[in-house]
Amino acid sequence: MKPVFGVVADDLTGGLETAAMLIAAGIDCAFVTDPDLVANVGDVPAIVVAQKTRVIPADDAVARIEKAAQALLARGARQLFFKYCATFDSTDRGNIGPVADMLMQLTGADYTAFCPASPSLHRTVYNGHLFLGTELISDSPKRNDPLTPMTDPDLVRVLQRQTSTRVGLLAHPLICAGLAHLERAIASATGQGIRYFITDAIYERDLDVLAALTSDWKLMTGNATIVQHYPAIWRAQGLIPATGNRVGLPAVDGGGVVLAGSCAERTLEQLADFEKCRPVLRMNLLAVDDVESAVGSALDWARPRLEAGPVAISTSESPEVVKLVQERHGRKGAAELAETILGRLALSLRDAGVRRFVVAGGETSGAIVDHLDIRSLRVGPYGGPGIGTAATDGADPIALCLKSGKLGPVDLFMTTLKSMQNPENAN
């Protein structure tokens, strides 16, 4: 079977979420982090290749995503989808534009669209401007993001600064007018040299229209939410069976740990809720002299407490403290310090018997999966923002929840760790 859908995701949390959405829709979907494994994936209609590229230099991101995309195309993927965050996380030197440029050339696409909207999460685009709830993204907490501060809400401008390809807008009145009007507008715009289209989307029905518009395109880009709208189209076109095989995740016992590297407000709230019933170690990166001693101290703290139940270890900090850490180590150095500490901790905790991990933060998730040398996962069905879970194969599986720092209910940490012990009751 040639895959109907091949996804390249710019971080592991987003890739996991995308796979979980497809699985919840009855689509058999493979999930790997190593493009070399794509050739060995069984006959499935969808494959997700998740890479840790969201905040790395554009040239490096292009090279890594290109390898993943080539692997998917070699398997005969009918359509490629480039998945990025609903908040269009990027900077003027960001890599969304350069990656899209490469994917356009690789697929031979004449044009593509950019649909970051997630109406159910109140991430909407109107007149090309990105909103979080009622706030422009530039007025939201995302303006203080330690790695990708979003200070310009106009996504046409944001993307145009990253690419020489002309960027246009599919405005909401066009979305409401339907497919025929959209297709004429695209034909007119491409005649004027526009090849990239930011898409307005306020309601889920807007995503229905955009999915119908783009389902046969060689290349589409966006947040995971629009992916949920494709399976019904594929079934109607006879591209996939009417129903798919849904294999559940194994029950996993052993120790449970939360590792939090995200500095998002929601992660800080989730840590506070977890601490009502279980201990939390908040590591002070300003006091870290070397990684080895920091990891050793955290392990000494965690081991006796794990006997009574799950614990959380966090490098998450307020924007004020993050600024101080960045002044000492630099923006990139501060991020790498936190990721290295948590990655090394994950490896040591696994060796100490921990088998259930909830990881908060896309970059943190990538670092931890790398340290654990996990290259493929069996993904469970989507249960809501930040609730997708997965497990390794084998006789001694490790259960993982890789969540975006911005997403998930306040009580996610404890409820997810418990659900890993009995996944059938969780879904």
mmCIF file with all atom_site columns, C-alpha atoms in Angstrom, residues 25-178:
data_model
loop_
_atom_site.group_PDB
_atom_site.id
_atom_site.type_symbol
_atom_site.label_atom_id
_atom_site.label_alt_id
_atom_site.label_comp_id
_atom_site.label_asym_id
_atom_site.label_entity_id
_atom_site.label_seq_id
_atom_site.pdbx_PDB_ins_code
_atom_site.Cartn_x
_atom_site.Cartn_y
_atom_site.Cartn_z
_atom_site.occupancy
_atom_site.B_iso_or_equiv
_atom_site.pdbx_formal_charge
_atom_site.auth_seq_id
_atom_site.auth_comp_id
_atom_site.auth_asym_id
_atom_site.auth_atom_id
_atom_site.pdbx_PDB_model_num
ATOM 1   C CA . ALA A 1 25  ? -10.349 8.702  13.107 1.00 0.00 ? 25  ALA A CA 1
ATOM 2   C CA . GLY A 1 26  ? -9.686  5.023  12.355 1.00 0.00 ? 26  GLY A CA 1
ATOM 3   C CA . ILE A 1 27  ? -6.604  5.605  10.191 1.00 0.00 ? 27  ILE A CA 1
ATOM 4   C CA . ASP A 1 28  ? -3.723  3.188  10.729 1.00 0.00 ? 28  ASP A CA 1
ATOM 5   C CA . CYS A 1 29  ? -0.757  5.500  11.223 1.00 0.00 ? 29  CYS A CA 1
ATOM 6   C CA . ALA A 1 30  ? 2.923   4.783  11.840 1.00 0.00 ? 30  ALA A CA 1
ATOM 7   C CA . PHE A 1 31  ? 5.052   7.176  13.904 1.00 0.00 ? 31  PHE A CA 1
ATOM 8   C CA . VAL A 1 32  ? 8.830   7.373  13.617 1.00 0.00 ? 32  VAL A CA 1
ATOM 9   C CA . THR A 1 33  ? 11.529  9.885  14.482 1.00 0.00 ? 33  THR A CA 1
ATOM 10  C CA . ASP A 1 34  ? 14.165  8.377  12.175 1.00 0.00 ? 34  ASP A CA 1
ATOM 11  C CA . PRO A 1 35  ? 13.513  8.805  8.432  1.00 0.00 ? 35  PRO A CA 1
ATOM 12  C CA . ASP A 1 36  ? 15.562  5.683  7.749  1.00 0.00 ? 36  ASP A CA 1
ATOM 13  C CA . LEU A 1 37  ? 12.776  3.623  9.348  1.00 0.00 ? 37  LEU A CA 1
ATOM 14  C CA . VAL A 1 38  ? 10.125  4.788  6.861  1.00 0.00 ? 38  VAL A CA 1
ATOM 15  C CA . ALA A 1 39  ? 11.163  2.161  4.320  1.00 0.00 ? 39  ALA A CA 1
ATOM 16  C CA . ASN A 1 40  ? 10.467  -0.603 6.854  1.00 0.00 ? 40  ASN A CA 1
ATOM 17  C CA . VAL A 1 41  ? 7.060   0.616  8.021  1.00 0.00 ? 41  VAL A CA 1
ATOM 18  C CA . GLY A 1 42  ? 4.253   -1.798 7.215  1.00 0.00 ? 42  GLY A CA 1
ATOM 19  C CA . ASP A 1 43  ? 1.398   -1.131 4.814  1.00 0.00 ? 43  ASP A CA 1
ATOM 20  C CA . VAL A 1 44  ? -0.430  1.795  6.393  1.00 0.00 ? 44  VAL A CA 1
ATOM 21  C CA . PRO A 1 45  ? -2.295  4.731  4.849  1.00 0.00 ? 45  PRO A CA 1
ATOM 22  C CA . ALA A 1 46  ? -0.475  7.361  6.940  1.00 0.00 ? 46  ALA A CA 1
ATOM 23  C CA . ILE A 1 47  ? 3.066   7.846  8.233  1.00 0.00 ? 47  ILE A CA 1
ATOM 24  C CA . VAL A 1 48  ? 4.284   10.601 10.543 1.00 0.00 ? 48  VAL A CA 1
ATOM 25  C CA . VAL A 1 49  ? 7.976   11.462 10.708 1.00 0.00 ? 49  VAL A CA 1
ATOM 26  C CA . ALA A 1 50  ? 8.595   13.768 13.670 1.00 0.00 ? 50  ALA A CA 1
ATOM 27  C CA . GLN A 1 51  ? 11.780  15.822 13.742 1.00 0.00 ? 51  GLN A CA 1
ATOM 28  C CA . LYS A 1 52  ? 13.238  18.203 16.330 1.00 0.00 ? 52  LYS A CA 1
ATOM 29  C CA . THR A 1 53  ? 13.554  21.180 13.989 1.00 0.00 ? 53  THR A CA 1
ATOM 30  C CA . ARG A 1 54  ? 11.203  23.892 15.238 1.00 0.00 ? 54  ARG A CA 1
ATOM 31  C CA . VAL A 1 55  ? 13.848  26.274 16.555 1.00 0.00 ? 55  VAL A CA 1
ATOM 32  C CA . ILE A 1 56  ? 17.042  25.127 14.852 1.00 0.00 ? 56  ILE A CA 1
ATOM 33  C CA . PRO A 1 57  ? 18.725  27.203 12.090 1.00 0.00 ? 57  PRO A CA 1
ATOM 34  C CA . ALA A 1 58  ? 16.860  27.209 8.798  1.00 0.00 ? 58  ALA A CA 1
ATOM 35  C CA . ASP A 1 59  ? 19.558  25.381 6.809  1.00 0.00 ? 59  ASP A CA 1
ATOM 36  C CA . ASP A 1 60  ? 19.670  22.554 9.347  1.00 0.00 ? 60  ASP A CA 1
ATOM 37  C CA . ALA A 1 61  ? 15.883  22.309 9.475  1.00 0.00 ? 61  ALA A CA 1
ATOM 38  C CA . VAL A 1 62  ? 15.640  22.176 5.692  1.00 0.00 ? 62  VAL A CA 1
ATOM 39  C CA . ALA A 1 63  ? 18.181  19.348 5.519  1.00 0.00 ? 63  ALA A CA 1
ATOM 40  C CA . ARG A 1 64  ? 16.461  17.252 8.193  1.00 0.00 ? 64  ARG A CA 1
ATOM 41  C CA . ILE A 1 65  ? 12.935  17.783 6.875  1.00 0.00 ? 65  ILE A CA 1
ATOM 42  C CA . GLU A 1 66  ? 14.109  17.094 3.330  1.00 0.00 ? 66  GLU A CA 1
ATOM 43  C CA . LYS A 1 67  ? 15.452  13.694 4.359  1.00 0.00 ? 67  LYS A CA 1
ATOM 44  C CA . ALA A 1 68  ? 12.129  12.839 6.006  1.00 0.00 ? 68  ALA A CA 1
ATOM 45  C CA . ALA A 1 69  ? 10.134  14.070 3.017  1.00 0.00 ? 69  ALA A CA 1
ATOM 46  C CA . GLN A 1 70  ? 12.279  12.120 0.561  1.00 0.00 ? 70  GLN A CA 1
ATOM 47  C CA . ALA A 1 71  ? 11.715  8.963  2.584  1.00 0.00 ? 71  ALA A CA 1
ATOM 48  C CA . LEU A 1 72  ? 7.955   9.484  2.470  1.00 0.00 ? 72  LEU A CA 1
ATOM 49  C CA . LEU A 1 73  ? 7.953   10.203 -1.243 1.00 0.00 ? 73  LEU A CA 1
ATOM 50  C CA . ALA A 1 74  ? 10.074  7.096  -1.842 1.00 0.00 ? 74  ALA A CA 1
ATOM 51  C CA . ARG A 1 75  ? 7.263   5.113  -0.195 1.00 0.00 ? 75  ARG A CA 1
ATOM 52  C CA . GLY A 1 76  ? 4.863   6.688  -2.685 1.00 0.00 ? 76  GLY A CA 1
ATOM 53  C CA . ALA A 1 77  ? 3.081   9.107  -0.354 1.00 0.00 ? 77  ALA A CA 1
ATOM 54  C CA . ARG A 1 78  ? 0.221   10.714 -2.264 1.00 0.00 ? 78  ARG A CA 1
ATOM 55  C CA . GLN A 1 79  ? 0.371   13.984 -0.309 1.00 0.00 ? 79  GLN A CA 1
ATOM 56  C CA . LEU A 1 80  ? 2.909   15.570 2.032  1.00 0.00 ? 80  LEU A CA 1
ATOM 57  C CA . PHE A 1 81  ? 1.818   17.616 5.027  1.00 0.00 ? 81  PHE A CA 1
ATOM 58  C CA . PHE A 1 82  ? 4.255   19.882 6.883  1.00 0.00 ? 82  PHE A CA 1
ATOM 59  C CA . LYS A 1 83  ? 3.046   20.166 10.475 1.00 0.00 ? 83  LYS A CA 1
ATOM 60  C CA . TYR A 1 84  ? 3.962   23.126 12.705 1.00 0.00 ? 84  TYR A CA 1
ATOM 61  C CA . CYS A 1 85  ? 2.492   24.784 15.791 1.00 0.00 ? 85  CYS A CA 1
ATOM 62  C CA . ALA A 1 86  ? -0.911  26.465 15.943 1.00 0.00 ? 86  ALA A CA 1
ATOM 63  C CA . THR A 1 87  ? 0.847   29.609 17.122 1.00 0.00 ? 87  THR A CA 1
ATOM 64  C CA . PHE A 1 88  ? 3.031   29.622 13.962 1.00 0.00 ? 88  PHE A CA 1
ATOM 65  C CA . ASP A 1 89  ? 6.091   29.692 16.212 1.00 0.00 ? 89  ASP A CA 1
ATOM 66  C CA . SER A 1 90  ? 8.863   31.318 14.284 1.00 0.00 ? 90  SER A CA 1
ATOM 67  C CA . THR A 1 91  ? 11.052  34.403 13.934 1.00 0.00 ? 91  THR A CA 1
ATOM 68  C CA . ASP A 1 92  ? 12.345  36.388 10.979 1.00 0.00 ? 92  ASP A CA 1
ATOM 69  C CA . ARG A 1 93  ? 15.165  33.834 10.777 1.00 0.00 ? 93  ARG A CA 1
ATOM 70  C CA . GLY A 1 94  ? 12.726  30.972 11.375 1.00 0.00 ? 94  GLY A CA 1
ATOM 71  C CA . ASN A 1 95  ? 12.451  27.937 9.175  1.00 0.00 ? 95  ASN A CA 1
ATOM 72  C CA . ILE A 1 96  ? 8.771   27.581 8.209  1.00 0.00 ? 96  ILE A CA 1
ATOM 73  C CA . GLY A 1 97  ? 9.319   29.538 4.993  1.00 0.00 ? 97  GLY A CA 1
ATOM 74  C CA . PRO A 1 98  ? 12.619  27.873 3.995  1.00 0.00 ? 98  PRO A CA 1
ATOM 75  C CA . VAL A 1 99  ? 11.223  24.402 4.694  1.00 0.00 ? 99  VAL A CA 1
ATOM 76  C CA . ALA A 1 100 ? 8.133   25.169 2.612  1.00 0.00 ? 100 ALA A CA 1
ATOM 77  C CA . ASP A 1 101 ? 10.373  26.412 -0.227 1.00 0.00 ? 101 ASP A CA 1
ATOM 78  C CA . MET A 1 102 ? 12.236  23.103 -0.211 1.00 0.00 ? 102 MET A CA 1
ATOM 79  C CA . LEU A 1 103 ? 9.058   21.009 -0.025 1.00 0.00 ? 103 LEU A CA 1
ATOM 80  C CA . MET A 1 104 ? 7.515   22.912 -2.940 1.00 0.00 ? 104 MET A CA 1
ATOM 81  C CA . GLN A 1 105 ? 10.509  22.082 -5.091 1.00 0.00 ? 105 GLN A CA 1
ATOM 82  C CA . LEU A 1 106 ? 10.700  18.484 -3.887 1.00 0.00 ? 106 LEU A CA 1
ATOM 83  C CA . THR A 1 107 ? 7.023   17.720 -4.532 1.00 0.00 ? 107 THR A CA 1
ATOM 84  C CA . GLY A 1 108 ? 6.671   19.813 -7.671 1.00 0.00 ? 108 GLY A CA 1
ATOM 85  C CA . ALA A 1 109 ? 3.704   21.640 -6.157 1.00 0.00 ? 109 ALA A CA 1
ATOM 86  C CA . ASP A 1 110 ? 2.622   24.838 -7.909 1.00 0.00 ? 110 ASP A CA 1
ATOM 87  C CA . TYR A 1 111 ? 1.350   26.396 -4.672 1.00 0.00 ? 111 TYR A CA 1
ATOM 88  C CA . THR A 1 112 ? 0.441   25.554 -1.104 1.00 0.00 ? 112 THR A CA 1
ATOM 89  C CA . ALA A 1 113 ? -1.450  26.939 1.881  1.00 0.00 ? 113 ALA A CA 1
ATOM 90  C CA . PHE A 1 114 ? -0.624  27.613 5.518  1.00 0.00 ? 114 PHE A CA 1
ATOM 91  C CA . CYS A 1 115 ? -3.368  26.771 8.004  1.00 0.00 ? 115 CYS A CA 1
ATOM 92  C CA . PRO A 1 116 ? -2.216  27.079 11.642 1.00 0.00 ? 116 PRO A CA 1
ATOM 93  C CA . ALA A 1 117 ? -5.719  27.669 13.019 1.00 0.00 ? 117 ALA A CA 1
ATOM 94  C CA . SER A 1 118 ? -7.217  25.464 15.717 1.00 0.00 ? 118 SER A CA 1
ATOM 95  C CA . PRO A 1 119 ? -10.700 26.873 16.392 1.00 0.00 ? 119 PRO A CA 1
ATOM 96  C CA . SER A 1 120 ? -11.451 24.373 19.161 1.00 0.00 ? 120 SER A CA 1
ATOM 97  C CA . LEU A 1 121 ? -8.450  25.756 21.048 1.00 0.00 ? 121 LEU A CA 1
ATOM 98  C CA . HIS A 1 122 ? -9.370  29.360 20.203 1.00 0.00 ? 122 HIS A CA 1
ATOM 99  C CA . ARG A 1 123 ? -6.392  29.727 17.883 1.00 0.00 ? 123 ARG A CA 1
ATOM 100 C CA . THR A 1 124 ? -7.974  31.517 14.929 1.00 0.00 ? 124 THR A CA 1
ATOM 101 C CA . VAL A 1 125 ? -6.848  33.493 11.890 1.00 0.00 ? 125 VAL A CA 1
ATOM 102 C CA . TYR A 1 126 ? -8.846  36.445 10.593 1.00 0.00 ? 126 TYR A CA 1
ATOM 103 C CA . ASN A 1 127 ? -7.676  38.861 7.889  1.00 0.00 ? 127 ASN A CA 1
ATOM 104 C CA . GLY A 1 128 ? -4.401  37.003 8.107  1.00 0.00 ? 128 GLY A CA 1
ATOM 105 C CA . HIS A 1 129 ? -3.949  37.922 11.780 1.00 0.00 ? 129 HIS A CA 1
ATOM 106 C CA . LEU A 1 130 ? -3.435  35.205 14.374 1.00 0.00 ? 130 LEU A CA 1
ATOM 107 C CA . PHE A 1 131 ? -5.516  35.347 17.538 1.00 0.00 ? 131 PHE A CA 1
ATOM 108 C CA . LEU A 1 132 ? -5.271  33.459 20.823 1.00 0.00 ? 132 LEU A CA 1
ATOM 109 C CA . GLY A 1 133 ? -8.804  33.750 22.117 1.00 0.00 ? 133 GLY A CA 1
ATOM 110 C CA . THR A 1 134 ? -9.764  37.399 21.811 1.00 0.00 ? 134 THR A CA 1
ATOM 111 C CA . GLU A 1 135 ? -6.157  38.608 21.824 1.00 0.00 ? 135 GLU A CA 1
ATOM 112 C CA . LEU A 1 136 ? -3.841  39.113 18.923 1.00 0.00 ? 136 LEU A CA 1
ATOM 113 C CA . ILE A 1 137 ? -0.925  36.738 19.407 1.00 0.00 ? 137 ILE A CA 1
ATOM 114 C CA . SER A 1 138 ? 1.339   39.761 19.840 1.00 0.00 ? 138 SER A CA 1
ATOM 115 C CA . ASP A 1 139 ? -0.724  40.807 22.883 1.00 0.00 ? 139 ASP A CA 1
ATOM 116 C CA . SER A 1 140 ? -0.782  37.292 24.383 1.00 0.00 ? 140 SER A CA 1
ATOM 117 C CA . PRO A 1 141 ? 1.795   35.538 26.593 1.00 0.00 ? 141 PRO A CA 1
ATOM 118 C CA . LYS A 1 142 ? 3.398   34.240 23.372 1.00 0.00 ? 142 LYS A CA 1
ATOM 119 C CA . ARG A 1 143 ? 5.023   37.647 22.968 1.00 0.00 ? 143 ARG A CA 1
ATOM 120 C CA . ASN A 1 144 ? 7.335   36.603 25.831 1.00 0.00 ? 144 ASN A CA 1
ATOM 121 C CA . ASP A 1 145 ? 8.180   33.131 24.513 1.00 0.00 ? 145 ASP A CA 1
ATOM 122 C CA . PRO A 1 146 ? 11.845  32.502 25.417 1.00 0.00 ? 146 PRO A CA 1
ATOM 123 C CA . LEU A 1 147 ? 12.662  31.004 22.008 1.00 0.00 ? 147 LEU A CA 1
ATOM 124 C CA . THR A 1 148 ? 10.065  32.233 19.503 1.00 0.00 ? 148 THR A CA 1
ATOM 125 C CA . PRO A 1 149 ? 8.476   35.483 20.702 1.00 0.00 ? 149 PRO A CA 1
ATOM 126 C CA . MET A 1 150 ? 5.521   36.333 18.459 1.00 0.00 ? 150 MET A CA 1
ATOM 127 C CA . THR A 1 151 ? 5.467   40.116 18.172 1.00 0.00 ? 151 THR A CA 1
ATOM 128 C CA . ASP A 1 152 ? 3.757   40.419 14.776 1.00 0.00 ? 152 ASP A CA 1
ATOM 129 C CA . PRO A 1 153 ? 0.237   38.961 14.409 1.00 0.00 ? 153 PRO A CA 1
ATOM 130 C CA . ASP A 1 154 ? 0.101   39.401 10.604 1.00 0.00 ? 154 ASP A CA 1
ATOM 131 C CA . LEU A 1 155 ? 1.068   35.969 9.302  1.00 0.00 ? 155 LEU A CA 1
ATOM 132 C CA . VAL A 1 156 ? 1.383   37.183 5.728  1.00 0.00 ? 156 VAL A CA 1
ATOM 133 C CA . ARG A 1 157 ? 4.118   39.548 6.901  1.00 0.00 ? 157 ARG A CA 1
ATOM 134 C CA . VAL A 1 158 ? 5.681   36.937 9.202  1.00 0.00 ? 158 VAL A CA 1
ATOM 135 C CA . LEU A 1 159 ? 5.959   34.349 6.436  1.00 0.00 ? 159 LEU A CA 1
ATOM 136 C CA . GLN A 1 160 ? 7.008   36.837 3.764  1.00 0.00 ? 160 GLN A CA 1
ATOM 137 C CA . ARG A 1 161 ? 10.056  37.805 5.832  1.00 0.00 ? 161 ARG A CA 1
ATOM 138 C CA . GLN A 1 162 ? 11.219  34.168 5.670  1.00 0.00 ? 162 GLN A CA 1
ATOM 139 C CA . THR A 1 163 ? 10.820  33.522 1.955  1.00 0.00 ? 163 THR A CA 1
ATOM 140 C CA . SER A 1 164 ? 11.231  35.108 -1.460 1.00 0.00 ? 164 SER A CA 1
ATOM 141 C CA . THR A 1 165 ? 8.081   33.309 -2.620 1.00 0.00 ? 165 THR A CA 1
ATOM 142 C CA . ARG A 1 166 ? 5.154   35.738 -2.762 1.00 0.00 ? 166 ARG A CA 1
ATOM 143 C CA . VAL A 1 167 ? 2.616   35.254 0.038  1.00 0.00 ? 167 VAL A CA 1
ATOM 144 C CA . GLY A 1 168 ? -1.097  36.010 -0.243 1.00 0.00 ? 168 GLY A CA 1
ATOM 145 C CA . LEU A 1 169 ? -4.235  35.538 1.833  1.00 0.00 ? 169 LEU A CA 1
ATOM 146 C CA . LEU A 1 170 ? -7.372  33.428 1.470  1.00 0.00 ? 170 LEU A CA 1
ATOM 147 C CA . ALA A 1 171 ? -9.620  35.710 3.502  1.00 0.00 ? 171 ALA A CA 1
ATOM 148 C CA . HIS A 1 172 ? -12.650 34.557 5.451  1.00 0.00 ? 172 HIS A CA 1
ATOM 149 C CA . PRO A 1 173 ? -15.283 35.812 2.966  1.00 0.00 ? 173 PRO A CA 1
ATOM 150 C CA . LEU A 1 174 ? -13.649 33.580 0.335  1.00 0.00 ? 174 LEU A CA 1
ATOM 151 C CA . ILE A 1 175 ? -13.663 30.596 2.707  1.00 0.00 ? 175 ILE A CA 1
ATOM 152 C CA . CYS A 1 176 ? -17.377 31.156 3.297  1.00 0.00 ? 176 CYS A CA 1
ATOM 153 C CA . ALA A 1 177 ? -18.058 31.493 -0.433 1.00 0.00 ? 177 ALA A CA 1
ATOM 154 C CA . GLY A 1 178 ? -17.063 27.881 -1.062 1.00 0.00 ? 178 GLY A CA 1
#
